[in-house]
Amino acid sequence: MNDTIHFFSGFRPADMVFLAEAAWRTLLVYGVSIFLGTVIGTICGWLLFEGRLLAAATLSPVLDIFRSVPLIIQLVLFYNFAPIVGLNLDPFASGVVILTVYTAALVANVARGGIEAVGRPMRRAARSLGMSYWQDLRYVVLPIGGRAVFPAWVGVALGVMKDSALVSVLGYVELLKASQILITRTQEPFLILSLAGAFYFALSYPISRYAAKLQQRWAQ
């Protein structure tokens, strides 16, 4: 008998579909995390600005922990200890939770910088025109401060896109995990990683280009 068991096979068209599906999963975990993280981070930045001493003593150290501890450690610790407190989360939910908190910690300082970019005289002028505190934030601070820190936020957003690859350690089949699976089967790391890099570029490039166009429009 000359039966042969083949453990490896070449790259097939179906593998490209597999990578595309993994890219969608990457975009999904990234999109949810960057949206929630930006909202929560903006609130935290506002608290840091308005709370000052109180926020510096309570909120700031917590944010520093999430900024300082490597993301992969946060992911593994949360995924393994969450069930102990009764949180039975799947890899996707666990990844979203940690990426959201991590993003919020990064965005908090960006948001605070945006608020500080709006001078006190301008804000006092807005209040003297009859604007309430919340109207001042919406119509003065948000447009001016948001434009000032928009490039920094784009940098955070693109960084989180790349950091989302670390969710693969939880077993979530995103782009990096799918690449590892295909490399193990095809033994073609150069091809697979080149395709994965192309997918990451395709996901990131539109964000950077759209951000550049917005900045040019604001500069006119």
Coordinates of C-alpha atoms in Angstrom, one line a residue:
M1 CA 0.0 0.0 0.0
N2 CA 1.3 3.4 -1.0
D3 CA -1.2 5.5 0.8
T4 CA 0.3 8.9 1.9
I5 CA -1.1 11.3 4.5
H6 CA -0.7 14.9 3.4
F7 CA -0.4 17.3 6.3
F8 CA 0.3 20.4 4.2
S9 CA -1.3 21.8 1.1
G10 CA -0.8 24.8 -1.1
F11 CA -2.6 28.1 -0.9
R12 CA -6.1 27.9 -2.4
P13 CA -8.7 30.5 -3.4
A14 CA -10.8 29.5 -0.4
D15 CA -7.9 30.6 1.8
M16 CA -8.3 34.1 0.4
V17 CA -11.9 34.0 1.5
F18 CA -10.9 32.8 4.9
L19 CA -8.5 35.8 5.2
A20 CA -11.2 38.2 4.0
E21 CA -13.6 36.9 6.7
A22 CA -10.8 37.3 9.3
A23 CA -10.2 40.9 8.1
W24 CA -13.9 41.6 8.7
R25 CA -13.6 40.2 12.2
T26 CA -10.6 42.4 12.8
L27 CA -12.6 45.4 11.5
L28 CA -15.5 44.4 13.8
V29 CA -13.6 44.2 17.0
Y30 CA -11.6 47.3 16.1
G31 CA -14.7 49.4 15.1
V32 CA -16.6 48.6 18.3
S33 CA -13.6 49.2 20.5
I34 CA -12.5 52.5 18.9
F35 CA -16.1 53.8 19.1
L36 CA -16.7 52.9 22.7
G37 CA -13.2 53.8 23.7
T38 CA -13.4 57.2 22.1
V39 CA -16.7 58.0 23.9
I40 CA -15.5 56.8 27.3
G41 CA -12.1 58.3 26.8
T42 CA -13.6 61.7 26.0
I43 CA -15.7 61.6 29.2
C44 CA -12.6 60.6 31.1
G45 CA -10.6 63.5 29.5
W46 CA -13.4 65.9 30.5
L47 CA -13.3 64.5 34.1
L48 CA -9.5 65.0 34.2
F49 CA -9.9 68.6 33.1
E50 CA -12.8 69.5 35.3
G51 CA -11.9 67.3 38.3
R52 CA -8.3 68.4 38.4
L53 CA -7.0 67.4 41.9
L54 CA -9.7 64.8 42.5
A55 CA -9.4 63.2 39.1
A56 CA -5.6 63.3 39.3
A57 CA -5.7 61.4 42.6
T58 CA -8.3 58.8 41.5
L59 CA -8.9 58.4 37.7
S60 CA -5.4 59.3 36.5
P61 CA -3.6 56.4 38.2
V62 CA -6.2 53.9 36.8
L63 CA -5.7 55.2 33.3
D64 CA -1.9 55.1 33.8
I65 CA -2.1 51.4 34.6
F66 CA -3.9 50.6 31.4
R67 CA -1.5 52.7 29.4
S68 CA 1.6 51.2 31.0
V69 CA 0.8 47.5 31.2
P70 CA 1.4 45.7 27.9
L71 CA -1.9 45.1 26.1
I72 CA -1.3 41.3 25.7
I73 CA -1.0 41.0 29.5
Q74 CA -4.2 42.8 30.0
L75 CA -6.0 40.5 27.5
V76 CA -4.7 37.3 29.0
L77 CA -5.4 38.3 32.6
F78 CA -8.9 39.6 31.9
Y79 CA -9.9 36.5 29.8
N80 CA -8.6 34.1 32.5
F81 CA -9.9 35.9 35.6
A82 CA -13.2 37.1 34.3
P83 CA -14.9 33.7 34.9
I84 CA -13.9 33.9 38.5
V85 CA -16.2 36.8 39.1
G86 CA -19.0 35.3 37.0
L87 CA -18.2 36.9 33.6
N88 CA -18.3 34.1 31.1
L89 CA -17.2 36.1 28.0
D90 CA -16.2 34.7 24.7
P91 CA -12.9 35.9 23.1
F92 CA -14.6 38.6 21.0
A93 CA -16.4 40.2 24.0
S94 CA -13.2 39.9 26.2
G95 CA -11.1 41.5 23.4
V96 CA -13.7 44.3 23.0
V97 CA -13.7 45.1 26.7
I98 CA -10.0 45.3 27.1
L99 CA -9.4 47.2 23.8
T100 CA -12.1 49.6 24.7
V101 CA -10.6 50.3 28.1
Y102 CA -7.1 50.6 26.6
T103 CA -8.4 53.0 23.9
A104 CA -10.2 55.0 26.5
A105 CA -7.0 55.4 28.5
L106 CA -5.1 56.7 25.4
V107 CA -7.9 59.0 24.3
A108 CA -8.4 60.5 27.8
N109 CA -5.2 62.6 27.5
V110 CA -6.0 63.5 23.9
A111 CA -9.4 64.7 24.9
R112 CA -8.1 66.7 27.9
G113 CA -5.5 68.3 25.6
G114 CA -8.3 69.3 23.2
I115 CA -10.3 71.0 26.0
E116 CA -7.1 72.8 27.2
A117 CA -6.5 74.0 23.6
V118 CA -9.5 76.2 23.9
G119 CA -8.5 79.4 25.8
R120 CA -10.3 80.6 28.8
P121 CA -11.0 84.0 27.3
M122 CA -12.9 82.3 24.4
R123 CA -14.9 80.2 26.8
R124 CA -15.7 83.2 29.0
A125 CA -16.8 85.1 25.8
A126 CA -19.2 82.2 25.0
R127 CA -20.7 82.3 28.4
S128 CA -21.1 86.1 28.3
L129 CA -23.1 85.6 25.1
G130 CA -25.6 83.6 27.1
M131 CA -24.4 80.1 26.4
S132 CA -24.9 77.5 29.1
Y133 CA -22.0 75.4 30.2
W134 CA -23.1 72.5 28.0
Q135 CA -23.7 74.8 25.0
D136 CA -20.1 76.1 25.5
L137 CA -18.8 72.5 25.3
R138 CA -20.9 71.6 22.3
Y139 CA -20.5 74.7 20.1
V140 CA -17.1 76.1 21.2
V141 CA -14.9 73.5 22.9
L142 CA -15.8 70.5 20.7
P143 CA -15.3 72.1 17.3
I144 CA -12.1 73.9 18.2
G145 CA -10.6 71.4 20.6
G146 CA -11.6 68.5 18.4
R147 CA -9.8 69.9 15.4
A148 CA -6.7 70.6 17.5
V149 CA -6.3 67.0 18.6
F150 CA -7.7 65.2 15.6
P151 CA -4.3 64.2 14.3
A152 CA -3.5 62.7 17.7
W153 CA -6.7 60.8 17.8
V154 CA -6.1 59.4 14.3
G155 CA -2.7 58.2 15.6
V156 CA -4.4 56.4 18.4
A157 CA -7.0 54.9 16.1
L158 CA -4.4 53.5 13.7
G159 CA -2.4 52.2 16.6
V160 CA -5.4 50.4 18.1
M161 CA -6.0 48.8 14.6
K162 CA -2.6 47.2 14.8
D163 CA -3.0 46.3 18.5
S164 CA -6.2 44.5 17.8
A165 CA -4.0 41.7 16.4
L166 CA -3.2 40.7 20.0
V167 CA -6.8 39.5 20.5
S168 CA -5.6 36.4 18.7
V169 CA -4.0 35.2 21.9
L170 CA -7.5 34.6 23.2
G171 CA -8.4 32.3 20.3
Y172 CA -10.4 34.9 18.4
V173 CA -9.8 34.2 14.7
E174 CA -9.0 37.6 13.4
L175 CA -6.5 38.4 10.7
L176 CA -3.3 37.4 12.5
K177 CA -4.8 34.2 13.9
A178 CA -6.1 33.3 10.5
S179 CA -2.6 33.9 9.1
Q180 CA -1.0 31.6 11.7
I181 CA -3.5 28.9 10.8
L182 CA -2.8 29.2 7.1
I183 CA 1.0 29.3 7.6
T184 CA 0.8 26.1 9.7
R185 CA -1.1 24.3 6.9
T186 CA 0.6 25.8 3.8
Q187 CA 4.1 26.4 5.0
E188 CA 4.1 29.6 3.0
P189 CA 4.8 32.3 5.6
F190 CA 6.0 35.0 3.1
L191 CA 2.9 34.7 1.0
I192 CA 0.4 34.6 3.9
L193 CA 2.0 37.4 5.9
S194 CA 2.2 39.6 2.7
L195 CA -1.5 39.1 2.1
A196 CA -2.3 39.8 5.8
G197 CA -0.2 43.0 5.6
A198 CA -2.1 44.0 2.5
F199 CA -5.4 43.5 4.3
Y200 CA -4.2 45.6 7.2
F201 CA -3.1 48.3 4.8
A202 CA -6.5 48.2 3.1
L203 CA -8.2 48.7 6.5
S204 CA -5.9 51.5 7.7
Y205 CA -5.2 53.5 4.5
P206 CA -8.8 54.8 4.1
I207 CA -8.7 56.1 7.7
S208 CA -5.5 58.0 7.2
R209 CA -6.6 59.4 3.8
Y210 CA -10.0 60.5 5.0
A211 CA -8.3 62.1 8.1
A212 CA -5.9 64.0 5.8
K213 CA -8.8 65.3 3.6
L214 CA -10.6 66.5 6.7
Q215 CA -7.6 68.4 7.9
Q216 CA -7.2 70.0 4.5
R217 CA -10.8 71.0 4.5
W218 CA -10.5 72.5 8.0
A219 CA -7.3 74.4 7.0
Q220 CA -9.1 76.3 4.1

